[in-house]
Short mmCIF file of C-alpha atoms and ligand atoms in Angstrom, two decimals:
data_model
loop_
_atom_site.label_atom_id
_atom_site.label_comp_id
_atom_site.label_asym_id
_atom_site.label_seq_id
_atom_site.Cartn_x
_atom_site.Cartn_y
_atom_site.Cartn_z
CA UNK A 1 -33.84 22.52 -5.57
CA UNK A 2 -30.39 21.00 -5.04
CA UNK A 3 -28.58 18.00 -6.45
CA UNK A 4 -25.34 16.34 -5.44
CA UNK A 5 -23.50 14.10 -7.90
CA UNK A 6 -21.02 12.09 -5.87
CA UNK A 7 -17.89 10.12 -6.71
CA UNK A 8 -17.88 10.69 -10.46
CA UNK A 9 -14.94 11.29 -12.76
CA UNK A 10 -15.42 14.85 -13.99
CA UNK A 11 -14.32 15.29 -17.59
CA UNK A 12 -14.32 18.60 -19.43
CA UNK A 13 -12.43 19.67 -22.55
CA UNK A 14 -9.39 20.27 -20.33
CA UNK A 15 -9.96 18.59 -16.94
CA UNK A 16 -10.07 15.04 -15.68
CA UNK A 17 -10.43 14.44 -11.92
CA UNK A 18 -12.60 12.67 -9.37
CA UNK A 19 -14.92 15.03 -7.47
CA UNK A 20 -18.43 15.72 -6.27
CA UNK A 21 -20.53 18.27 -8.12
CA UNK A 22 -23.15 20.27 -6.24
CA UNK A 23 -25.97 21.95 -8.11
CA UNK A 24 -28.29 24.56 -6.67
CA UNK A 25 -31.31 25.44 -8.74
CA UNK A 26 -30.08 25.62 -12.34
CA UNK A 27 -26.35 26.07 -12.00
CA UNK A 28 -23.29 24.36 -10.58
CA UNK A 29 -22.35 25.99 -7.30
CA UNK A 30 -19.57 23.84 -5.84
CA UNK A 31 -17.11 21.22 -7.06
CA UNK A 32 -14.80 19.43 -4.65
CA UNK A 33 -13.68 16.25 -2.93
CA UNK A 34 -16.10 14.60 -0.48
CA UNK A 35 -18.45 17.56 -0.32
CA UNK A 36 -20.36 17.63 3.00
CA UNK A 37 -23.55 19.34 1.83
CA UNK A 38 -27.24 18.57 2.19
CA UNK A 39 -29.01 18.03 -1.12
CA UNK A 40 -32.59 17.26 -2.16
CA UNK A 41 -31.30 14.59 -4.54
CA UNK A 42 -28.07 12.61 -4.41
CA UNK A 43 -26.77 10.61 -7.36
CA UNK A 44 -23.89 8.20 -6.94
CA UNK A 45 -21.76 8.39 -10.10
CA UNK A 46 -19.07 5.91 -9.00
CA UNK A 47 -17.42 4.35 -12.03
CA UNK A 48 -19.09 6.88 -14.36
CA UNK A 49 -18.00 9.96 -16.22
CA UNK A 50 -19.58 13.30 -15.31
CA UNK A 51 -19.41 15.37 -18.49
CA UNK A 52 -20.99 18.52 -19.93
CA UNK A 53 -24.23 17.80 -21.74
CA UNK A 54 -23.82 17.45 -25.48
CA UNK A 55 -24.37 20.49 -27.68
CA UNK A 56 -25.56 19.70 -31.18
CA UNK A 57 -25.26 22.89 -33.25
CA UNK A 58 -26.99 21.53 -36.35
CA UNK A 59 -30.52 20.06 -36.25
CA UNK A 60 -33.64 20.50 -38.35
CA UNK A 61 -36.81 19.89 -36.34
CA UNK A 62 -40.16 20.49 -37.99
CA UNK A 63 -38.47 21.66 -41.17
CA UNK A 64 -40.46 21.93 -44.41
CA UNK A 65 -38.13 20.45 -47.00
CA UNK A 66 -38.20 18.27 -50.10
CA UNK A 67 -42.00 18.41 -50.43
CA UNK A 68 -42.60 17.25 -46.87
CA UNK A 69 -41.60 18.12 -43.28
CA UNK A 70 -38.87 16.56 -41.15
CA UNK A 71 -40.41 13.85 -39.01
CA UNK A 72 -39.28 15.11 -35.59
CA UNK A 73 -40.88 18.23 -34.23
CA UNK A 74 -39.31 20.18 -31.37
CA UNK A 75 -40.98 17.90 -28.82
CA UNK A 76 -40.02 14.46 -30.13
CA UNK A 77 -36.65 15.56 -31.47
CA UNK A 78 -35.43 17.22 -28.29
CA UNK A 79 -36.68 14.32 -26.15
CA UNK A 80 -34.67 11.96 -28.34
CA UNK A 81 -31.67 14.29 -28.05
CA UNK A 82 -31.98 14.17 -24.26
CA UNK A 83 -32.01 10.37 -24.29
CA UNK A 84 -28.78 10.55 -26.24
CA UNK A 85 -27.01 12.87 -23.79
CA UNK A 86 -27.51 16.12 -25.68
CA UNK A 87 -28.78 19.02 -23.57
CA UNK A 88 -28.64 21.85 -26.12
CA UNK A 89 -29.46 22.07 -29.80
CA UNK A 90 -29.09 24.92 -32.22
CA UNK A 91 -31.76 24.53 -34.88
CA UNK A 92 -32.56 26.70 -37.89
CA UNK A 93 -35.24 29.30 -38.50
CA UNK A 94 -35.83 29.71 -42.23
CA UNK A 95 -36.48 32.95 -44.06
CA UNK A 96 -38.61 32.28 -47.11
CA UNK A 97 -37.66 34.42 -50.08
CA UNK A 98 -39.03 37.95 -49.77
CA UNK A 99 -39.98 37.46 -46.12
CA UNK A 100 -38.46 39.38 -43.24
CA UNK A 101 -35.97 37.33 -41.22
CA UNK A 102 -37.61 38.74 -38.09
CA UNK A 103 -40.97 37.28 -39.16
CA UNK A 104 -39.20 33.97 -39.82
CA UNK A 105 -37.79 34.01 -36.31
CA UNK A 106 -41.30 34.53 -34.91
CA UNK A 107 -42.55 31.53 -36.90
CA UNK A 108 -39.82 29.30 -35.48
CA UNK A 109 -40.32 30.57 -31.95
CA UNK A 110 -43.94 29.43 -32.25
CA UNK A 111 -42.88 25.99 -33.45
CA UNK A 112 -40.53 25.43 -30.50
CA UNK A 113 -41.81 27.42 -27.55
CA UNK A 114 -43.13 25.31 -24.69
CA UNK A 115 -42.35 22.08 -26.49
CA UNK A 116 -38.71 21.24 -25.97
CA UNK A 117 -37.11 18.87 -23.49
CA UNK A 118 -33.78 20.74 -23.58
CA UNK A 119 -32.49 24.24 -24.24
CA UNK A 120 -32.33 25.45 -27.83
CA UNK A 121 -31.16 28.29 -29.98
CA UNK A 122 -31.62 29.23 -33.63
CA UNK A 123 -29.36 30.04 -36.53
CA UNK A 124 -31.16 31.98 -39.27
CA UNK A 125 -31.22 30.49 -42.76
CA UNK A 126 -31.02 33.50 -45.07
CA UNK A 127 -32.53 33.06 -48.52
CA UNK A 128 -32.39 36.66 -49.62
CA UNK A 129 -30.62 39.69 -48.22
CA UNK A 130 -31.02 42.89 -50.19
CA UNK A 131 -29.41 46.08 -48.88
CA UNK A 132 -32.69 47.36 -47.45
CA UNK A 133 -32.98 44.31 -45.21
CA UNK A 134 -29.44 44.23 -43.84
CA UNK A 135 -30.47 46.11 -40.68
CA UNK A 136 -32.47 43.04 -39.67
CA UNK A 137 -29.26 41.12 -39.09
CA UNK A 138 -28.20 43.32 -36.18
CA UNK A 139 -31.70 43.03 -34.79
CA UNK A 140 -31.45 39.22 -34.98
CA UNK A 141 -28.12 39.36 -33.12
CA UNK A 142 -29.78 41.46 -30.40
CA UNK A 143 -32.45 38.74 -30.17
CA UNK A 144 -29.75 36.11 -29.59
CA UNK A 145 -29.61 34.75 -33.13
CA UNK A 146 -25.92 35.36 -33.72
CA UNK A 147 -25.25 33.04 -36.66
CA UNK A 148 -26.68 32.50 -40.13
CA UNK A 149 -26.70 29.60 -42.52
CA UNK A 150 -26.27 30.26 -46.21
CA UNK A 151 -26.64 27.64 -48.92
CA UNK A 152 -24.56 27.25 -52.05
CA UNK A 153 -26.64 24.10 -52.71
CA UNK A 154 -30.33 23.52 -53.57
CA UNK A 155 -30.87 26.05 -56.43
CA UNK A 156 -34.43 27.37 -56.47
CA UNK A 157 -34.99 26.38 -52.85
CA UNK A 158 -32.43 27.62 -50.30
CA UNK A 159 -29.60 28.58 -52.67
CA UNK A 160 -28.18 32.10 -52.54
CA UNK A 161 -25.82 33.63 -55.09
CA UNK A 162 -22.33 34.92 -54.32
CA UNK A 163 -23.50 38.56 -54.17
CA UNK A 164 -25.99 37.70 -51.46
CA UNK A 165 -23.35 35.67 -49.66
CA UNK A 166 -20.94 38.60 -49.75
CA UNK A 167 -23.55 41.15 -48.56
CA UNK A 168 -24.67 38.96 -45.68
CA UNK A 169 -21.11 38.04 -44.74
CA UNK A 170 -19.91 41.64 -44.67
CA UNK A 171 -22.77 42.65 -42.37
CA UNK A 172 -22.33 39.57 -40.18
CA UNK A 173 -18.65 40.47 -39.81
CA UNK A 174 -19.51 44.05 -38.82
CA UNK A 175 -21.96 42.77 -36.22
CA UNK A 176 -19.55 40.24 -34.65
CA UNK A 177 -21.61 37.26 -35.75
CA UNK A 178 -20.66 34.14 -37.70
CA UNK A 179 -21.77 32.63 -41.01
CA UNK A 180 -22.38 28.90 -41.39
CA UNK A 181 -22.05 27.64 -44.94
CA UNK A 182 -23.53 24.70 -46.78
CA UNK A 183 -20.63 24.54 -49.17
CA UNK A 184 -21.39 22.65 -52.38
CA UNK A 185 -21.68 23.97 -55.92
CA UNK A 186 -25.41 23.37 -56.34
CA UNK A 187 -25.54 24.92 -59.81
CA UNK A 188 -23.07 22.44 -61.28
CA UNK A 189 -24.55 19.54 -59.30
CA UNK A 190 -28.01 20.31 -60.72
CA UNK A 191 -26.59 20.02 -64.24
CA UNK A 192 -25.08 16.63 -63.39
CA UNK A 193 -28.38 15.51 -61.87
CA UNK A 194 -30.33 16.57 -64.99
CA UNK A 195 -27.98 14.57 -67.20
CA UNK A 196 -28.22 11.48 -64.97
CA UNK A 197 -32.02 11.55 -64.96
CA UNK A 198 -32.08 11.98 -68.75
CA UNK A 199 -29.97 8.81 -68.97
CA UNK A 200 -32.53 6.94 -66.85
CA UNK A 201 -30.37 6.84 -63.72
CA UNK A 202 -33.05 7.13 -61.06
CA UNK A 203 -31.91 4.89 -58.15
CA UNK A 204 -30.85 6.36 -54.76
CA UNK A 205 -27.14 5.74 -55.41
CA UNK A 206 -27.20 8.41 -58.12
CA UNK A 207 -27.74 10.98 -55.39
CA UNK A 208 -24.12 10.32 -54.38
CA UNK A 209 -22.78 9.77 -57.87
CA UNK A 210 -24.04 13.17 -59.02
CA UNK A 211 -22.37 15.08 -56.16
CA UNK A 212 -18.60 14.91 -56.65
CA UNK A 213 -16.41 15.71 -53.64
CA UNK A 214 -14.66 18.32 -55.82
CA UNK A 215 -17.89 20.33 -55.87
CA UNK A 216 -17.92 20.38 -52.06
CA UNK A 217 -14.26 21.42 -52.07
CA UNK A 218 -15.04 24.18 -54.56
CA UNK A 219 -17.82 25.42 -52.29
CA UNK A 220 -15.52 25.48 -49.29
CA UNK A 221 -12.83 27.31 -51.24
CA UNK A 222 -15.34 29.91 -52.44
CA UNK A 223 -16.97 30.33 -49.02
CA UNK A 224 -13.61 30.82 -47.36
CA UNK A 225 -12.40 33.27 -50.00
CA UNK A 226 -15.56 35.39 -49.85
CA UNK A 227 -15.50 35.31 -46.04
CA UNK A 228 -11.86 36.40 -46.02
CA UNK A 229 -12.66 39.46 -48.14
CA UNK A 230 -15.87 40.20 -46.23
CA UNK A 231 -14.10 39.97 -42.87
CA UNK A 232 -16.23 37.36 -41.13
CA UNK A 233 -15.50 34.02 -39.48
CA UNK A 234 -17.03 31.19 -41.48
CA UNK A 235 -18.13 27.81 -40.16
CA UNK A 236 -18.44 25.05 -42.73
CA UNK A 237 -21.32 22.74 -41.84
CA UNK A 238 -21.53 18.98 -42.41
CA UNK A 239 -18.10 18.65 -44.02
CA UNK A 240 -18.00 15.18 -45.55
CA UNK A 241 -14.74 14.48 -47.34
CA UNK A 242 -10.98 14.86 -47.63
CA UNK A 243 -11.17 17.22 -50.63
CA UNK A 244 -13.26 19.72 -48.66
CA UNK A 245 -11.14 19.33 -45.54
CA UNK A 246 -8.02 20.14 -47.53
CA UNK A 247 -9.52 23.54 -48.37
CA UNK A 248 -10.26 24.21 -44.71
CA UNK A 249 -6.72 23.26 -43.75
CA UNK A 250 -5.18 25.46 -46.44
CA UNK A 251 -7.25 28.45 -45.34
CA UNK A 252 -6.49 27.92 -41.65
CA UNK A 253 -2.80 27.67 -42.45
CA UNK A 254 -3.15 31.09 -44.10
CA UNK A 255 -4.65 32.40 -40.86
CA UNK A 256 -8.24 32.73 -42.11
CA UNK A 257 -10.82 32.21 -39.33
CA UNK A 258 -12.52 29.18 -40.83
CA UNK A 259 -14.04 26.48 -38.68
CA UNK A 260 -15.83 23.29 -39.59
CA UNK A 261 -17.97 20.49 -38.29
CA UNK A 262 -18.36 16.98 -39.54
CA UNK A 263 -21.12 14.55 -38.59
CA UNK A 264 -21.36 10.92 -37.42
CA UNK A 265 -22.74 9.84 -40.80
CA UNK A 266 -19.48 10.85 -42.49
CA UNK A 267 -17.39 9.16 -39.81
CA UNK A 268 -19.29 5.86 -39.57
CA UNK A 269 -21.21 5.38 -42.84
CA UNK A 270 -19.99 5.39 -46.43
CA UNK A 271 -21.03 5.18 -50.06
CA UNK A 272 -21.74 1.43 -49.89
CA UNK A 273 -24.99 2.19 -48.00
CA UNK A 274 -26.41 3.36 -51.33
CA UNK A 275 -25.73 -0.06 -52.84
CA UNK A 276 -28.20 -1.75 -50.48
CA UNK A 277 -30.97 -3.73 -52.06
CA UNK A 278 -34.04 -2.12 -53.63
CA UNK A 279 -34.85 1.35 -52.39
CA UNK A 280 -33.00 0.95 -49.03
CA UNK A 281 -30.31 3.40 -50.15
CA UNK A 282 -32.89 6.20 -49.85
CA UNK A 283 -32.44 6.05 -46.08
CA UNK A 284 -28.99 7.56 -46.61
CA UNK A 285 -29.92 10.25 -49.08
CA UNK A 286 -28.54 13.34 -47.41
CA UNK A 287 -26.50 16.28 -48.60
CA UNK A 288 -23.54 16.15 -48.85
CA UNK A 289 -23.80 12.48 -49.73
CA UNK A 290 -21.95 9.65 -48.00
CA UNK A 291 -18.45 9.30 -49.42
CA UNK A 292 -15.97 6.52 -50.11
CA UNK A 293 -14.81 5.00 -46.84
CA UNK A 294 -11.19 6.16 -47.03
CA UNK A 295 -12.36 9.73 -46.39
CA UNK A 296 -13.18 8.75 -42.81
CA UNK A 297 -9.53 8.47 -41.80
CA UNK A 298 -8.92 11.97 -43.11
CA UNK A 299 -11.87 13.33 -41.13
CA UNK A 300 -10.57 11.70 -37.93
CA UNK A 301 -7.17 13.23 -38.64
CA UNK A 302 -8.85 16.63 -39.01
CA UNK A 303 -10.67 16.16 -35.71
CA UNK A 304 -7.55 15.02 -33.87
CA UNK A 305 -5.35 17.85 -35.10
CA UNK A 306 -7.90 20.63 -34.86
CA UNK A 307 -8.86 21.52 -38.44
CA UNK A 308 -12.33 20.18 -37.66
CA UNK A 309 -13.65 21.55 -34.39
CA UNK A 310 -17.08 20.04 -33.82
CA UNK A 311 -19.26 17.02 -34.49
CA UNK A 312 -22.90 17.92 -35.16
CA UNK A 313 -25.63 15.66 -36.53
CA UNK A 314 -27.50 17.62 -39.22
CA UNK A 315 -30.45 15.66 -37.80
CA UNK A 316 -33.12 15.93 -40.50
CA UNK A 317 -35.23 12.77 -40.34
CA UNK A 318 -37.70 11.57 -42.95
CA UNK A 319 -39.58 8.29 -42.60
CA UNK A 320 -38.71 5.61 -45.11
CA UNK A 321 -42.40 4.92 -45.68
CA UNK A 322 -44.21 7.75 -47.41
CA UNK A 323 -41.45 10.38 -47.04
CA UNK A 324 -38.33 8.81 -48.57
CA UNK A 325 -40.74 7.00 -50.92
CA UNK A 326 -41.55 10.33 -52.58
CA UNK A 327 -38.46 9.63 -54.67
CA UNK A 328 -39.05 6.00 -55.49
CA UNK A 329 -38.89 6.71 -59.25
CA UNK A 330 -36.46 9.63 -59.11
CA UNK A 331 -33.58 10.01 -56.63
CA UNK A 332 -33.75 13.80 -56.89
CA UNK A 333 -37.19 13.73 -55.25
CA UNK A 334 -36.05 11.81 -52.17
CA UNK A 335 -36.16 14.28 -49.26
CA UNK A 336 -32.56 14.98 -48.23
CA UNK A 337 -31.68 14.22 -44.65
CA UNK A 338 -31.21 11.52 -42.05
CA UNK A 339 -31.83 11.01 -38.33
CA UNK A 340 -29.03 11.05 -35.76
CA UNK A 341 -29.56 13.52 -32.91
CA UNK A 342 -30.04 10.69 -30.41
CA UNK A 343 -27.04 8.59 -31.35
CA UNK A 344 -24.24 11.16 -31.73
CA UNK A 345 -22.71 10.99 -28.25
CA UNK A 346 -22.62 7.19 -28.06
CA UNK A 347 -21.36 6.80 -31.64
CA UNK A 348 -18.56 9.34 -31.20
CA UNK A 349 -17.57 7.99 -27.81
CA UNK A 350 -17.44 4.45 -29.16
CA UNK A 351 -15.73 5.27 -32.45
CA UNK A 352 -13.53 7.97 -30.98
CA UNK A 353 -12.62 7.22 -27.36
CA UNK A 354 -13.32 3.48 -27.09
CA UNK A 355 -11.46 2.77 -30.33
CA UNK A 356 -8.53 4.98 -29.32
CA UNK A 357 -8.84 7.71 -31.95
CA UNK A 358 -9.38 10.66 -29.59
CA UNK A 359 -8.95 11.41 -25.89
CA UNK A 360 -11.77 11.86 -23.41
CA UNK A 361 -11.08 15.60 -23.29
CA UNK A 362 -11.22 15.80 -27.06
CA UNK A 363 -14.55 13.97 -27.00
CA UNK A 364 -16.03 16.67 -24.77
CA UNK A 365 -14.49 19.42 -26.87
CA UNK A 366 -15.90 18.00 -30.12
CA UNK A 367 -19.38 17.21 -28.84
CA UNK A 368 -19.97 20.23 -26.63
CA UNK A 369 -17.32 22.81 -25.72
CA UNK A 370 -16.11 23.97 -29.13
CA UNK A 371 -19.62 24.63 -30.44
CA UNK A 372 -20.51 26.45 -27.21
CA UNK A 373 -17.54 28.75 -27.83
CA UNK A 374 -18.17 29.26 -31.54
CA UNK A 375 -21.85 30.00 -31.06
CA UNK A 376 -21.72 32.33 -28.06
CA UNK A 377 -22.84 29.95 -25.30
CA UNK A 378 -19.62 29.33 -23.38
CA UNK A 379 -19.13 29.02 -20.39
CA UNK A 380 -22.87 28.88 -19.63
CA UNK A 381 -22.90 25.72 -21.75
CA UNK A 382 -20.12 23.36 -22.77
CA UNK A 383 -18.29 22.85 -19.50
CA UNK A 384 -18.57 21.81 -15.87
CA UNK A 385 -17.59 24.79 -13.78
CA UNK A 386 -18.96 26.89 -10.95
CA UNK A 387 -21.75 29.15 -12.30
CA UNK A 388 -22.16 27.17 -15.52
CA UNK A 389 -25.61 25.78 -16.26
CA UNK A 390 -25.95 22.35 -14.69
CA UNK A 391 -26.27 20.54 -18.02
CA UNK A 392 -24.60 17.27 -17.15
CA UNK A 393 -24.42 13.76 -18.57
CA UNK A 394 -23.58 10.82 -16.37
CA UNK A 395 -21.99 8.52 -18.85
CA UNK A 396 -21.27 4.84 -18.31
CA UNK A 397 -18.09 4.07 -20.28
CA UNK A 398 -18.67 0.31 -20.07
CA UNK A 399 -22.33 0.02 -20.98
CA UNK A 400 -22.90 -1.72 -24.29
CA UNK A 401 -25.89 -1.14 -26.51
CA UNK A 402 -26.77 -2.15 -30.02
CA UNK A 403 -28.28 0.78 -31.86
CA UNK A 404 -31.61 -0.17 -33.34
CA UNK A 405 -34.98 1.28 -34.12
CA UNK A 406 -36.28 -1.51 -31.83
CA UNK A 407 -33.97 -0.78 -28.87
CA UNK A 408 -35.86 1.37 -26.36
CA UNK A 409 -32.52 2.72 -25.08
CA UNK A 410 -31.26 3.93 -28.47
CA UNK A 411 -34.24 5.07 -30.53
CA UNK A 412 -36.85 7.64 -29.54
CA UNK A 413 -36.69 9.67 -32.75
CA UNK A 414 -40.00 9.89 -34.61
CA UNK A 415 -38.73 8.04 -37.64
CA UNK A 416 -39.21 4.46 -38.81
CA UNK A 417 -35.55 3.52 -39.24
CA UNK A 418 -32.18 4.13 -37.65
CA UNK A 419 -29.29 4.98 -39.96
CA UNK A 420 -26.90 3.11 -37.60
CA UNK A 421 -29.06 -0.02 -37.28
CA UNK A 422 -27.13 -2.93 -35.76
CA UNK A 423 -24.01 -0.99 -34.73
CA UNK A 424 -22.72 -1.87 -31.26
CA UNK A 425 -21.47 0.89 -29.03
CA UNK A 426 -19.52 0.74 -25.79
CA UNK A 427 -20.17 3.76 -23.61
CA UNK A 428 -23.64 5.19 -23.13
CA UNK A 429 -25.34 8.20 -21.50
CA UNK A 430 -27.44 6.93 -18.60
CA UNK A 431 -28.55 10.00 -16.67
CA UNK A 432 -29.03 13.44 -18.15
CA UNK A 433 -29.48 16.69 -16.25
CA UNK A 434 -30.71 19.88 -17.85
CA UNK A 435 -30.22 23.09 -15.86
CA UNK A 436 -30.24 21.09 -12.62
CA UNK A 437 -33.28 18.95 -13.41
CA UNK A 438 -32.87 15.23 -14.00
CA UNK A 439 -34.62 14.64 -17.32
CA UNK A 440 -33.29 11.15 -18.08
CA UNK A 441 -32.70 8.78 -15.16
CA UNK A 442 -30.99 5.46 -15.94
CA UNK A 443 -32.08 5.81 -19.59
CA UNK A 444 -35.73 6.52 -18.65
CA UNK A 445 -37.17 9.89 -19.63
CA UNK A 446 -38.44 11.70 -16.53
CA UNK A 447 -38.59 15.24 -17.92
CA UNK A 448 -41.57 17.19 -19.20
CA UNK A 449 -42.55 18.93 -22.40
CA UNK A 450 -41.42 22.54 -22.13
CA UNK A 451 -38.47 22.00 -19.76
CA UNK A 452 -36.21 23.56 -22.40
CA UNK A 453 -35.72 27.28 -22.91
CA UNK A 454 -34.75 29.47 -25.82
CA UNK A 455 -31.12 30.57 -25.54
CA UNK A 456 -30.24 34.11 -26.47
CA UNK A 457 -26.71 33.52 -27.66
CA UNK A 458 -23.81 35.93 -27.38
CA UNK A 459 -21.63 37.12 -30.22
CA UNK A 460 -19.09 34.89 -31.91
CA UNK A 461 -16.81 33.48 -29.22
CA UNK A 462 -14.28 31.34 -31.05
CA UNK A 463 -10.75 32.15 -32.03
CA UNK A 464 -10.45 35.05 -34.39
O1 URP B 501 -29.51 16.38 -46.33
C1 URP B 501 -29.51 17.31 -45.54
N1 URP B 501 -28.37 17.72 -45.06
N2 URP B 501 -30.67 17.89 -45.16
C2 URP B 501 -30.84 18.98 -44.32
C3 URP B 501 -30.60 20.30 -44.98
C4 URP B 501 -29.15 20.65 -45.02
O2 URP B 501 -28.59 20.78 -46.10
O3 URP B 501 -28.52 20.80 -43.97
ZN1 ZN B 502 -26.81 21.89 -45.36
ZN1 ZN B 503 -28.50 20.78 -42.13
#
């Protein structure tokens, strides 16, 4: 099987040139001007960008959470991701307390295997890690699960104490793996939530008002400090605000290997979403919560100058009807999470490149290359180069779409609302190629269930 993409403008995190890209079977085999090669399929990419497929390192498909399960499974969620120009996700397997992490990995393999439209990997969410289980972590790394997520939030559910964090971090450091941290002081936040509910404050906006940015900053500070002593790189997930970013910057300036992602929701949405009429604010109940709008400029500054390395989605969709409604009388019962895997590339291109905040190269770095490096997938993923997987997006920089649950170009997620409803974007992924196979052609899905493969990831590949 061969494919020739002609006349496109090839953009990677460092390159920008016009060339043809020739793909044989699953990988790129030749890049050059006016290639004279026979191919089974030829795509003319004149006027379009030819970029590495997006890599979203933070999704939650089929995740039991908040008394229900996230609305996208690995089939619908990865198909939606493909529509949006994302060709790799890293999702999360979850260890339930007392269970072996290896058993948890098996459970998640069963959920995903044979279902996905695109390639996928797993981080392991660790909920307990006693000394007698530490050996499992090396075994997970050998199985290609080379990163863990630990939670300082959600006491009684996913929360782990500082001792567990330190034990897991020390072992992760020894093994050459990386720890992802949900950095928020969940213990203090729970106290604030209890007080609010006792005062009769039950509306969705209290989700945000009970989660001060200082408690995220405290979590980041603690995560970074423990990681520094444990000797492991730490990656702060879904960083939402200036207070937390300041802690990342301070640590990086000290030379600590701390990395961080933010998400489109923190760049394009803000606290005022919670003030919408009736129960509408529940659509935006996610953790961390949406912040005051001025934080967005600080996040863009962090992205531009390198203190934030990646943009992930934290895609964790719950339908407004029946799922978000679980918390109609009590904001603390609204399942936490929002959809976004499909809209990330277009939103970031529009808000970043089209509005002049970041360069084209930076766009690729933030949406694909940096995460591929951090999570042991580069240069197989995250770039356009000879021998890299042919995961390619043909992106039309001029195409305009209005994001809507009703727009058949922008919404394939299995959820009854879109968090970015009504936003216009300029720049849109039109054709998506996964390991040499066209899976989206001119915005139409032409792939098949099970096209995607599990990715055994390498050890931590970022800057030490
Ligand atoms: O609200 C969120 N973020 N839900 C998903 C779980 C998590 O904390 O990442
Ligand atoms: Zn989290
Ligand atoms: Zn998450």
